[in-house]
Amino acid sequence: MKNIRNFCIIAHIDHGKSTLADRLLSFTGTTTAREEQAQLLDNMDLERERGITIKSHAIQMDYPYEGEKYILNLIDTPGHVDFSYEVSRSIAACEGALLIVDAAQSIQAQTISNLYLALENDLEIIPVLNKVDLPGANPEEVTDDIVDLLGCDAEDVIHASGKTGFGVENILKAIIEKVPAPNGDVNAPLQALIFDSVYNSYRGVETYFRVMNGEIKKGQRIKFVATDNEYNADEVGTLKLTQVPKQSIKAGDVGYLITGVKAASEIKVGDTITDAINPTQNIIEGFEDVKPMVFAGIYPVDTEDYEELRNSMEKLQLNDASLVFVPESSAALGFGFRCGFLGMLHLEIIQERLEREFDMTVITTVPNVSYHAFTNKQPNDILLVNNPSDLPEPSKLNRVEEPFIKATIITKSDFVGPVMSLCIEKRGQVTNQTYLTPERVELMFDMPLAEIVFDFYDRLKTVSKGYASFDYHPIGLKASKLVKVDILLNGTSVDALSALIHADNAYTIGKKMCEKLRQLIPRQQFDIPIQAAIGAKIISRETVKALRKDVTAKCYGGDISRKRKLLEKQKKGKKRMRQVGNVEIPQQAFMAVLKLND
């Protein structure tokens, strides 16, 4: 066990984690020249196209150093803030972390929040200054920033380049010398932590785990503590570029397990695996439950695909434990699911993965939260409003209560002004402001949850140039003056586009929604009125003009009454068409409502 090293790579998005991981793999001879390709561990097409890591990946490398053979388990983690849940799981399975900082971009928000996550888990941090070969690199200044952040010496910062492979040998040397070997008792009862799981359509669920104590053998009867289910370990092994089956995996090592489980819900990430006959008494402290930031409805385009969509979502939930969903229905869209996401990027990724991996074309509705409504008839009976269309008529309504949260934002002192004005614009009230250091400020706000589900997170990152971390917890419900803004297309209300909005903002948002939809809805043979309404009162209107055919083109000269007759005839046809014609709403229209400020 003393020759095992478990480490992960943490960094801000686009600081070169995956490229550096490629260099480590080729330097240790884990991959041959034939197998090499850019972003080797990112095996999803979507990850390669966007150049981002969405799932964390584990791989084992063998490396001889000073006459001894070492086993290095690397877990590559995502950098984007929406996937910080993946990062927290990977960190819990490691003893060390490579903190990578781009020599051209310096330290950024995610670097800091992932670093704190690693320090909370007592990980040994190895700072690496990447991309030192870039013409825009500024190694001396960025090294000083790293020294200030970590309190290490400037000599400890390893200079490297993921592109050329410069400095890779020093990184491997630092991993072996500085990262502590895992400590665990091979003779104790089995205790292993599940840090990831992948769905394989041929073999069921593949569980990735790290053994803390004891050992896991092929054919052993094992038990998952959280679900209390028992299985046989059909196959265990280590994760090289391909899976390598082994007879047993001992304490300190990382591996995969196949039990033949087909149902996604049976394996909980963060759960403890133990021996069914001789279970461990110490359950590993689990991860905190994932907190969805954005809730939206996902519906199949064809209602008959509802069951298929449910199966796809369950399989996707297995690959992405941070997706939460419950069934719901809508008048315009039929049956679907209300889903919780970590942020807008997460929502886009899930939608794209459903389309690519499962061939499911879906419609996503406007994000919102759950409200409590009270009617005049029964002022004490709570009516749960999950969908704006469930809200009673304004005349029958007594009051609406909406969930409030206590938001904690940590940012650099330069951005206090913009962050405060953003929160106040979102109906937030400042409750506290603390300077943690002369550079970093902690701001506390009470604000409605509904205001953060739209575009709050993305705008917070923009106004703070990425230097803001955000956390929240619910503090109960408060009565608010909310109104339901309906969108009518061609006189028909579209419930998937309606939203509950504070009365003060209703007019502005209604107007923006109409303007946005006018740009997105394709022109038809007839005029399409787009209206925003509160109850029976229309607050805004835009019109998508009809496509016109020039009926007077063949009428050279002649009397005006002749032209008039042709135009009147065309007008009648358009009127009849408008009565029977229905307006197709493109998918972007549902998403565009979220990006009203762009």
Coordinates of C-alpha atoms in Angstrom, one line a residue:
M1 CA 0.0 0.0 0.0
K2 CA 2.9 2.4 0.6
N3 CA 3.5 2.5 -3.2
I4 CA 0.0 3.6 -4.1
R5 CA -0.8 7.3 -4.7
N6 CA -4.3 8.6 -5.2
F7 CA -4.6 12.1 -6.6
C8 CA -6.9 14.3 -8.6
I9 CA -6.5 17.4 -10.8
I10 CA -8.4 20.6 -9.8
A11 CA -8.4 23.8 -11.8
H12 CA -10.7 26.5 -13.3
I13 CA -12.3 25.7 -16.6
D14 CA -9.9 25.8 -19.5
H15 CA -6.6 25.8 -17.5
G16 CA -5.4 22.6 -19.2
K17 CA -6.3 19.8 -16.9
S18 CA -7.2 17.2 -19.6
T19 CA -4.2 18.1 -21.7
L20 CA -1.8 17.7 -18.7
A21 CA -3.5 14.3 -17.9
D22 CA -2.8 13.2 -21.5
R23 CA 0.9 14.0 -21.0
L24 CA 1.0 12.1 -17.7
L25 CA -0.5 9.1 -19.4
S26 CA 1.9 9.1 -22.3
F27 CA 5.0 9.8 -20.0
T28 CA 4.2 6.8 -17.8
G29 CA 3.6 4.6 -20.8
T30 CA 0.0 4.0 -19.9
T31 CA -1.0 4.8 -23.5
T32 CA 0.9 3.8 -26.6
A33 CA 1.5 6.3 -29.4
R34 CA -1.3 4.6 -31.4
E35 CA -3.9 5.2 -28.7
E36 CA -3.0 8.8 -28.0
Q37 CA -5.4 11.6 -28.9
A38 CA -6.2 15.0 -27.4
Q39 CA -8.4 14.9 -24.3
L40 CA -8.0 11.2 -24.1
L41 CA -10.1 10.8 -20.9
D42 CA -13.0 12.9 -22.2
N43 CA -14.8 10.1 -23.9
M44 CA -18.1 11.9 -24.6
D45 CA -18.5 13.6 -28.0
L46 CA -20.0 16.6 -26.3
E47 CA -16.9 17.0 -24.1
R48 CA -14.6 17.0 -27.1
E49 CA -16.7 19.5 -29.1
R50 CA -17.1 22.0 -26.3
G51 CA -13.6 21.4 -24.9
I52 CA -14.9 20.9 -21.4
T53 CA -14.9 18.0 -19.0
I54 CA -18.4 17.0 -17.9
K55 CA -17.7 13.8 -16.0
S56 CA -14.8 12.9 -13.8
H57 CA -12.7 10.1 -15.1
A58 CA -10.4 7.6 -13.2
I59 CA -7.4 5.9 -14.7
Q60 CA -4.4 3.9 -13.2
M61 CA -0.8 4.5 -14.1
D62 CA 2.3 2.4 -13.3
Y63 CA 5.5 4.4 -12.8
P64 CA 9.0 3.1 -11.7
Y65 CA 10.8 5.6 -9.5
E66 CA 14.2 5.1 -7.8
G67 CA 14.0 1.3 -8.3
E68 CA 10.5 0.9 -6.9
K69 CA 7.3 0.5 -8.8
Y70 CA 4.5 2.9 -7.9
I71 CA 0.8 2.8 -8.7
L72 CA -0.7 6.2 -9.4
N73 CA -4.5 6.6 -9.5
L74 CA -5.5 9.8 -11.3
I75 CA -9.0 11.2 -11.3
D76 CA -9.5 14.0 -13.8
T77 CA -12.3 16.4 -12.7
P78 CA -14.5 19.0 -14.4
G79 CA -13.6 22.7 -14.1
H80 CA -17.0 24.3 -14.8
V81 CA -18.8 25.6 -11.7
D82 CA -22.0 23.7 -12.6
F83 CA -20.2 20.4 -12.1
S84 CA -18.6 21.1 -8.7
Y85 CA -20.6 18.1 -7.3
E86 CA -18.4 15.7 -9.5
V87 CA -15.3 17.4 -8.1
S88 CA -16.4 17.0 -4.4
R89 CA -16.9 13.2 -5.0
S90 CA -13.5 12.8 -6.7
I91 CA -11.7 14.7 -3.9
A92 CA -13.1 12.4 -1.2
A93 CA -11.4 9.5 -2.9
C94 CA -7.9 11.1 -3.0
E95 CA -5.0 12.0 -0.7
G96 CA -3.5 14.6 -2.9
A97 CA -4.5 17.2 -5.6
L98 CA -2.6 18.9 -8.4
L99 CA -3.8 22.5 -8.4
I100 CA -3.3 23.7 -11.9
V101 CA -3.1 27.4 -12.7
D102 CA -2.9 28.9 -16.2
A103 CA 0.2 31.1 -16.4
A104 CA -1.7 33.5 -18.7
Q105 CA -5.0 33.7 -16.8
S106 CA -3.8 33.5 -13.2
I107 CA -6.0 32.2 -10.3
Q108 CA -9.8 32.2 -11.0
A109 CA -12.9 31.5 -9.0
Q110 CA -13.2 27.8 -9.5
T111 CA -9.5 27.4 -8.6
I112 CA -10.3 28.9 -5.2
S113 CA -13.5 27.1 -4.5
N114 CA -12.1 23.7 -5.6
L115 CA -9.0 24.4 -3.5
Y116 CA -11.1 25.0 -0.4
L117 CA -13.0 21.8 -1.1
A118 CA -9.6 20.0 -1.3
L119 CA -8.3 21.6 1.9
E120 CA -11.5 20.7 3.8
N121 CA -10.6 17.1 3.0
D122 CA -7.0 17.5 4.2
L123 CA -5.5 16.9 0.8
E124 CA -1.8 17.5 0.0
I125 CA -1.8 20.3 -2.6
I126 CA 0.8 20.3 -5.3
P127 CA 0.7 23.7 -7.2
V128 CA 1.5 23.5 -11.0
L129 CA 1.9 26.5 -13.2
N130 CA 0.7 25.3 -16.6
K131 CA 1.0 26.8 -20.1
V132 CA 4.4 28.5 -19.3
D133 CA 5.3 28.2 -23.0
L134 CA 2.5 30.6 -24.1
P135 CA 3.6 34.0 -25.4
G136 CA 1.1 35.7 -23.1
A137 CA 2.3 33.8 -20.0
N138 CA 3.4 35.7 -16.9
P139 CA 5.0 33.0 -14.7
E140 CA 6.7 35.3 -12.1
E141 CA 3.5 37.2 -11.3
V142 CA 1.2 34.2 -11.2
T143 CA 3.7 32.3 -9.1
D144 CA 3.5 35.1 -6.5
D145 CA -0.3 34.8 -6.6
I146 CA -0.1 31.0 -5.9
V147 CA 2.4 31.6 -3.1
D148 CA -0.1 34.2 -1.5
L149 CA -3.0 31.8 -1.9
L150 CA -1.3 28.6 -0.6
G151 CA 1.3 30.1 1.7
C152 CA 3.9 27.8 0.0
D153 CA 7.4 28.7 -1.2
A154 CA 8.0 29.8 -4.8
E155 CA 10.3 26.8 -5.4
D156 CA 7.3 24.5 -4.6
V157 CA 5.4 25.7 -7.7
I158 CA 6.2 23.3 -10.6
H159 CA 6.4 25.0 -14.0
A160 CA 4.9 22.8 -16.8
S161 CA 3.4 22.8 -20.2
G162 CA 0.6 20.4 -21.1
K163 CA 1.2 21.0 -24.8
T164 CA 4.9 20.2 -24.9
G165 CA 5.2 17.9 -21.9
F166 CA 7.7 20.1 -20.2
G167 CA 7.8 19.6 -16.4
V168 CA 5.8 16.3 -16.4
E169 CA 8.7 14.4 -14.8
N170 CA 8.8 16.9 -11.9
I171 CA 5.1 16.6 -11.4
L172 CA 5.4 12.8 -11.1
K173 CA 8.3 13.1 -8.7
A174 CA 6.3 15.6 -6.5
I175 CA 3.3 13.2 -6.5
I176 CA 5.4 10.3 -5.3
E177 CA 7.4 12.3 -2.7
K178 CA 4.7 14.7 -1.4
V179 CA 1.3 12.9 -1.6
P180 CA 0.9 10.6 1.4
A181 CA 0.3 6.9 0.8
P182 CA -3.3 5.8 1.7
N183 CA -3.7 4.5 5.2
G184 CA -6.1 1.6 5.8
D185 CA -6.2 -1.8 7.4
V186 CA -6.3 -4.6 4.9
N187 CA -7.5 -7.0 7.6
A188 CA -10.4 -4.8 8.7
P189 CA -14.0 -5.5 7.4
L190 CA -14.5 -4.1 3.9
Q191 CA -15.2 -0.4 3.7
A192 CA -15.2 1.3 0.3
L193 CA -16.5 4.6 -1.0
I194 CA -18.5 4.9 -4.3
F195 CA -17.3 8.0 -6.1
D196 CA -18.8 7.4 -9.5
S197 CA -20.9 5.1 -11.6
V198 CA -21.4 4.6 -15.3
Y199 CA -24.2 2.8 -17.1
N200 CA -23.1 0.2 -19.6
S201 CA -26.0 -1.2 -21.7
Y202 CA -24.4 -4.6 -21.9
R203 CA -23.2 -5.1 -18.3
G204 CA -25.5 -2.9 -16.3
V205 CA -24.1 -0.5 -13.8
E206 CA -20.3 -0.1 -13.4
T207 CA -19.5 1.2 -10.0
Y208 CA -16.2 3.1 -9.4
F209 CA -15.0 2.8 -5.8
R210 CA -12.0 3.5 -3.6
V211 CA -11.3 0.9 -0.9
M212 CA -10.7 2.5 2.5
N213 CA -10.3 -0.6 4.6
G214 CA -10.3 -4.3 4.0
E215 CA -10.3 -5.8 0.5
I216 CA -13.0 -6.6 -2.1
K217 CA -12.7 -10.0 -3.9
K218 CA -14.3 -11.4 -7.0
G219 CA -17.4 -13.4 -6.2
Q220 CA -17.7 -11.9 -2.7
R221 CA -21.2 -11.2 -1.2
I222 CA -21.3 -7.4 -0.7
K223 CA -23.8 -4.9 0.6
F224 CA -24.5 -1.3 -0.2
V225 CA -25.2 0.5 3.1
A226 CA -27.6 3.3 2.0
T227 CA -30.0 1.1 0.0
D228 CA -29.4 -2.0 2.2
N229 CA -29.2 -4.2 -0.9
E230 CA -26.9 -7.2 -1.2
Y231 CA -25.2 -8.3 -4.4
N232 CA -22.4 -10.6 -5.7
A233 CA -19.3 -9.0 -6.9
D234 CA -19.3 -10.6 -10.4
E235 CA -16.2 -8.7 -11.5
V236 CA -13.7 -6.4 -9.9
G237 CA -10.7 -4.8 -11.4
T238 CA -8.6 -1.7 -12.0
L239 CA -9.1 1.1 -14.5
K240 CA -6.4 1.3 -17.1
L241 CA -7.3 2.7 -20.5
T242 CA -9.5 -0.4 -20.7
Q243 CA -10.7 -2.3 -17.6
V244 CA -8.4 -4.9 -16.2
P245 CA -10.1 -7.7 -14.2
K246 CA -8.4 -8.7 -10.9
Q247 CA -9.1 -11.3 -8.2
S248 CA -9.2 -8.7 -5.5
I249 CA -8.6 -5.0 -4.7
K250 CA -7.1 -4.1 -1.4
A251 CA -7.2 -1.1 0.9
G252 CA -6.0 2.2 -0.6
D253 CA -6.6 1.2 -4.2
V254 CA -9.2 2.4 -6.7
G255 CA -11.2 0.1 -9.0
Y256 CA -14.5 -0.8 -10.7
L257 CA -17.2 -3.3 -9.7
I258 CA -19.8 -5.0 -11.8
T259 CA -22.7 -6.6 -9.9
G260 CA -25.2 -6.9 -12.7
V261 CA -27.5 -4.2 -11.2
K262 CA -29.7 -2.9 -14.0
A263 CA -31.8 -0.3 -12.1
A264 CA -30.2 3.1 -11.8
S265 CA -31.7 4.1 -8.5
E266 CA -30.1 1.2 -6.6
I267 CA -26.6 2.7 -6.5
K268 CA -26.1 6.0 -4.6
V269 CA -23.0 7.9 -5.2
G270 CA -21.3 8.6 -1.9
D271 CA -22.6 5.3 -0.5
T272 CA -20.4 2.8 1.4
I273 CA -19.8 -0.8 0.1
T274 CA -19.2 -3.4 2.8
D275 CA -19.1 -7.2 3.3
A276 CA -22.6 -8.7 3.6
I277 CA -21.5 -11.3 6.2
N278 CA -19.1 -9.2 8.2
P279 CA -20.2 -5.6 7.7
T280 CA -18.1 -2.6 8.8
Q281 CA -19.4 -0.5 11.7
N282 CA -18.0 2.8 10.4
I283 CA -19.9 4.1 7.5
I284 CA -18.0 6.7 5.4
E285 CA -19.3 10.2 5.9
G286 CA -21.5 10.7 2.8
F287 CA -21.5 13.6 0.5
E288 CA -24.0 16.4 1.1
D289 CA -27.0 16.1 -1.2
V290 CA -26.7 17.9 -4.4
K291 CA -28.6 21.3 -4.4
P292 CA -30.4 22.0 -7.7
M293 CA -30.2 25.7 -8.7
V294 CA -32.6 25.7 -11.6
F295 CA -35.9 23.8 -12.0
A296 CA -37.5 23.3 -15.4
G297 CA -40.0 21.0 -17.1
I298 CA -38.7 18.6 -19.7
Y299 CA -41.4 17.1 -22.0
P300 CA -41.2 14.7 -25.0
V301 CA -42.2 16.3 -28.3
D302 CA -44.5 13.3 -28.9
T303 CA -46.5 12.3 -25.8
E304 CA -46.2 8.6 -26.7
D305 CA -42.5 8.8 -25.9
Y306 CA -43.2 9.6 -22.2
E307 CA -42.1 6.2 -20.9
E308 CA -39.1 6.2 -23.1
L309 CA -38.1 9.6 -21.7
R310 CA -38.5 8.3 -18.2
N311 CA -36.1 5.4 -18.9
S312 CA -33.6 7.8 -20.6
M313 CA -33.7 10.1 -17.6
E314 CA -33.1 7.3 -15.2
K315 CA -30.1 6.1 -17.2
L316 CA -28.8 9.7 -17.4
Q317 CA -29.3 10.2 -13.7
L318 CA -27.0 7.2 -13.2
N319 CA -24.2 8.9 -15.2
D320 CA -25.0 12.3 -13.6
A321 CA -26.0 12.0 -10.0
S322 CA -26.9 15.7 -9.7
L323 CA -30.0 15.4 -11.9
V324 CA -33.2 15.3 -9.9
F325 CA -36.7 14.8 -11.5
V326 CA -40.4 14.2 -10.6
P327 CA -43.3 13.6 -13.0
E328 CA -45.7 16.5 -13.9
S329 CA -48.1 17.4 -16.7
S330 CA -48.9 20.5 -18.7
A331 CA -52.0 21.5 -20.8
A332 CA -49.9 22.5 -23.8
L333 CA -47.2 19.8 -23.6
G334 CA -48.8 16.8 -22.0
F335 CA -46.9 14.5 -19.6
G336 CA -43.3 15.2 -18.7
F337 CA -40.9 15.8 -15.7
R338 CA -40.0 18.7 -13.5
C339 CA -36.2 18.5 -13.2
G340 CA -33.7 20.2 -10.9
F341 CA -30.3 21.3 -12.4
L342 CA -27.1 22.8 -11.1
G343 CA -27.2 25.7 -13.5
M344 CA -27.9 26.8 -17.0
L345 CA -24.9 24.9 -18.6
H346 CA -26.1 21.7 -16.8
L347 CA -29.6 22.2 -18.2
E348 CA -28.2 22.6 -21.8
I349 CA -25.9 19.6 -21.4
I350 CA -28.7 17.3 -20.1
Q351 CA -30.9 18.4 -22.9
E352 CA -28.2 17.7 -25.5
R353 CA -27.3 14.4 -23.9
L354 CA -30.9 13.2 -24.1
E355 CA -31.0 14.1 -27.8
R356 CA -27.6 12.5 -28.6
E357 CA -27.4 9.5 -26.4
F358 CA -31.0 8.5 -26.3
D359 CA -32.4 10.1 -29.5
M360 CA -35.0 11.9 -27.4
T361 CA -36.1 15.3 -28.8
V362 CA -37.4 17.2 -25.8
I363 CA -39.0 20.6 -25.0
T364 CA -37.7 22.5 -22.0
T365 CA -40.0 25.0 -20.2
V366 CA -39.3 28.2 -18.3
P367 CA -37.5 27.4 -15.0
N368 CA -39.4 28.3 -11.8
V369 CA -39.9 27.2 -8.1
S370 CA -42.8 25.9 -5.9
Y371 CA -45.2 28.5 -4.4
H372 CA -47.9 28.3 -1.7
A373 CA -51.2 30.0 -2.7
F374 CA -54.1 30.9 -0.4
T375 CA -57.7 31.6 -1.7
N376 CA -60.3 33.9 -0.3
K377 CA -62.7 31.0 0.3
Q378 CA -60.3 29.0 2.5
P379 CA -57.5 31.4 3.6
N380 CA -55.9 28.7 5.8
D381 CA -55.7 25.9 3.2
I382 CA -52.4 25.8 1.4
L383 CA -52.5 25.2 -2.4
L384 CA -49.2 24.0 -3.8
V385 CA -48.3 25.7 -7.0
N386 CA -45.6 23.9 -9.0
N387 CA -46.6 25.2 -12.3
P388 CA -47.8 28.8 -13.0
S389 CA -51.0 27.4 -14.7
D390 CA -52.1 26.0 -11.2
L391 CA -52.4 29.5 -9.8
P392 CA -56.0 30.5 -9.0
E393 CA -57.7 33.5 -10.7
P394 CA -56.5 36.9 -9.3
S395 CA -60.1 37.6 -8.1
K396 CA -60.1 34.4 -6.0
L397 CA -56.6 34.8 -4.7
N398 CA -55.9 35.9 -1.1
R399 CA -52.1 35.8 -1.1
V400 CA -49.1 33.9 -2.5
E401 CA -46.1 32.9 -0.5
E402 CA -42.8 32.3 -2.1
P403 CA -39.7 30.5 -0.8
F404 CA -36.9 32.7 0.4
I405 CA -33.2 31.8 0.8
K406 CA -30.2 33.1 2.7
A407 CA -27.5 33.6 0.0
T408 CA -23.8 33.7 0.8
I409 CA -21.6 35.2 -1.8
I410 CA -17.8 35.3 -1.4
T411 CA -16.1 37.6 -3.9
K412 CA -13.1 39.9 -4.4
S413 CA -13.4 43.4 -2.7
D414 CA -13.2 45.1 -6.2
F415 CA -16.6 43.6 -7.2
V416 CA -18.7 44.3 -4.1
G417 CA -20.6 47.2 -5.9
P418 CA -21.7 45.2 -9.0
V419 CA -22.6 42.1 -6.9
M420 CA -24.7 44.2 -4.5
S421 CA -26.5 46.0 -7.3
L422 CA -27.3 42.6 -9.0
C423 CA -28.7 41.2 -5.8
I424 CA -30.8 44.3 -5.1
E425 CA -32.1 44.2 -8.6
K426 CA -33.1 40.6 -7.9
R427 CA -35.2 41.8 -4.8
G428 CA -32.4 40.8 -2.4
Q429 CA -31.8 42.5 1.0
V430 CA -28.3 42.8 2.4
T431 CA -28.1 41.3 5.9
N432 CA -24.3 41.2 6.4
Q433 CA -21.0 42.1 4.9
T434 CA -17.7 40.7 6.3
Y435 CA -14.1 41.2 5.1
L436 CA -12.5 37.8 5.4
T437 CA -9.2 39.3 4.2
P438 CA -8.5 42.7 2.7
E439 CA -9.1 41.1 -0.7
R440 CA -12.1 38.8 0.0
V441 CA -15.5 39.8 1.1
E442 CA -18.4 37.7 2.3
L443 CA -21.9 39.1 1.5
M444 CA -25.1 37.7 3.0
F445 CA -28.5 38.4 1.4
D446 CA -32.1 37.3 2.0
M447 CA -33.7 36.9 -1.5
P448 CA -36.5 35.0 -3.2
L449 CA -35.5 31.6 -4.6
A450 CA -37.4 32.4 -7.8
E451 CA -35.0 35.2 -8.7
I452 CA -31.9 33.0 -8.7
V453 CA -33.3 30.3 -11.0
F454 CA -33.4 32.4 -14.1
D455 CA -30.0 33.8 -14.9
F456 CA -28.7 34.9 -11.6
Y457 CA -25.8 32.5 -11.4
D458 CA -24.5 33.3 -14.9
R459 CA -24.8 37.1 -14.3
L460 CA -23.1 36.8 -10.9
K461 CA -20.1 35.2 -12.7
T462 CA -20.2 38.0 -15.3
V463 CA -20.3 41.0 -13.0
S464 CA -17.5 39.5 -10.8
K465 CA -15.4 38.3 -13.7
G466 CA -15.7 34.7 -12.4
Y467 CA -14.5 35.7 -8.9
A468 CA -17.6 34.8 -6.9
S469 CA -18.7 31.7 -5.2
F470 CA -22.3 31.3 -4.3
D471 CA -24.1 29.1 -1.8
Y472 CA -27.6 29.2 -0.4
H473 CA -30.0 27.6 2.1
P474 CA -33.8 28.0 2.4
I475 CA -35.2 30.1 5.3
G476 CA -38.9 29.6 4.8
L477 CA -41.8 31.3 2.9
K478 CA -42.8 34.9 2.8
A479 CA -45.9 36.6 1.3
S480 CA -45.1 38.4 -1.9
K481 CA -47.0 40.4 -4.5
L482 CA -46.8 37.9 -7.4
V483 CA -48.7 37.9 -10.6
K484 CA -49.0 35.3 -13.4
V485 CA -47.9 36.6 -16.7
D486 CA -49.4 34.6 -19.6
I487 CA -48.1 34.6 -23.1
L488 CA -50.8 34.4 -25.8
L489 CA -50.0 33.3 -29.3
N490 CA -52.7 34.0 -31.9
G491 CA -55.1 34.5 -29.0
T492 CA -54.3 31.1 -27.3
S493 CA -52.5 31.0 -24.0
V494 CA -49.3 28.8 -24.0
D495 CA -49.0 27.5 -20.5
A496 CA -45.4 26.3 -21.0
L497 CA -44.4 30.0 -21.4
S498 CA -46.3 31.5 -18.5
A499 CA -44.3 32.6 -15.4
L500 CA -45.0 33.9 -11.9
I501 CA -43.3 37.2 -11.6
H502 CA -43.2 40.0 -9.0
A503 CA -45.8 42.7 -9.8
D504 CA -43.1 45.4 -10.1
N505 CA -41.2 43.5 -12.8
A506 CA -44.2 42.0 -14.6
Y507 CA -44.5 44.8 -17.3
T508 CA -40.8 44.8 -18.2
I509 CA -40.5 41.0 -18.4
G510 CA -43.7 40.7 -20.3
K511 CA -42.5 43.2 -22.9
K512 CA -39.1 41.5 -23.2
M513 CA -40.7 38.1 -23.6
C514 CA -42.9 39.3 -26.5
E515 CA -39.9 41.0 -28.2
K516 CA -37.8 37.9 -27.9
L517 CA -40.5 35.6 -29.2
R518 CA -41.2 37.9 -32.2
Q519 CA -37.6 37.3 -33.3
L520 CA -37.8 33.5 -32.8
I521 CA -41.3 32.5 -34.1
P522 CA -41.1 31.8 -37.9
R523 CA -43.4 33.8 -40.1
Q524 CA -46.5 32.1 -41.4
Q525 CA -49.1 33.0 -44.1
F526 CA -51.0 35.1 -41.5
D527 CA -50.2 37.7 -38.9
I528 CA -49.4 36.2 -35.5
P529 CA -50.1 38.5 -32.5
I530 CA -47.9 37.7 -29.5
Q531 CA -49.4 39.1 -26.3
A532 CA -48.4 39.2 -22.6
A533 CA -51.3 39.3 -20.2
I534 CA -52.0 39.5 -16.5
G535 CA -55.4 37.9 -16.0
A536 CA -57.6 39.6 -18.7
K537 CA -55.4 42.7 -19.0
I538 CA -53.0 42.7 -22.0
I539 CA -49.7 44.4 -20.9
S540 CA -47.7 44.1 -24.1
R541 CA -48.1 43.1 -27.8
E542 CA -45.8 42.3 -30.7
T543 CA -46.8 41.0 -34.1
V544 CA -45.1 38.5 -36.4
K545 CA -46.0 39.8 -39.8
A546 CA -47.4 37.5 -42.5
L547 CA -45.4 36.3 -45.5
R548 CA -47.1 38.1 -48.3
K549 CA -47.5 37.1 -51.9
D550 CA -47.5 39.9 -54.4
V551 CA -51.0 39.2 -55.9
T552 CA -51.0 42.5 -57.9
A553 CA -47.7 41.6 -59.7
K554 CA -49.5 40.4 -62.9
C555 CA -51.9 43.4 -62.9
Y556 CA -50.0 46.0 -64.9
G557 CA -51.5 49.5 -64.9
G558 CA -55.2 49.1 -64.8
D559 CA -57.7 50.5 -62.3
I560 CA -56.9 50.7 -58.6
S561 CA -60.2 49.0 -57.8
R562 CA -59.0 45.9 -59.7
K563 CA -55.9 45.8 -57.4
R564 CA -58.1 46.5 -54.4
K565 CA -60.3 43.5 -55.3
L566 CA -57.4 41.1 -55.5
L567 CA -56.0 42.4 -52.1
E568 CA -59.4 42.0 -50.4
K569 CA -59.6 38.5 -51.8
Q570 CA -56.2 37.7 -50.3
K571 CA -57.1 39.2 -47.0
K572 CA -60.2 36.9 -46.7
G573 CA -58.0 33.9 -47.3
K574 CA -55.5 35.0 -44.6
K575 CA -58.3 35.5 -42.1
R576 CA -59.7 32.0 -42.7
M577 CA -56.1 30.6 -42.5
R578 CA -55.6 32.4 -39.2
Q579 CA -58.7 30.8 -37.7
V580 CA -57.5 27.2 -38.6
G581 CA -53.8 27.8 -38.6
N582 CA -51.8 26.8 -35.5
V583 CA -48.5 28.4 -34.5
E584 CA -45.5 26.1 -34.2
I585 CA -43.2 27.3 -31.4
P586 CA -39.5 26.4 -32.0
Q587 CA -37.5 24.9 -29.1
Q588 CA -35.3 28.0 -28.9
A589 CA -38.3 30.1 -27.9
F590 CA -38.7 28.1 -24.6
M591 CA -35.0 28.5 -23.8
A592 CA -34.8 32.2 -25.0
V593 CA -37.1 33.3 -22.2
L594 CA -34.3 32.4 -19.8
K595 CA -31.8 34.7 -21.5
L596 CA -33.8 37.9 -21.5
N597 CA -30.8 40.1 -20.6
D598 CA -28.6 39.0 -23.5

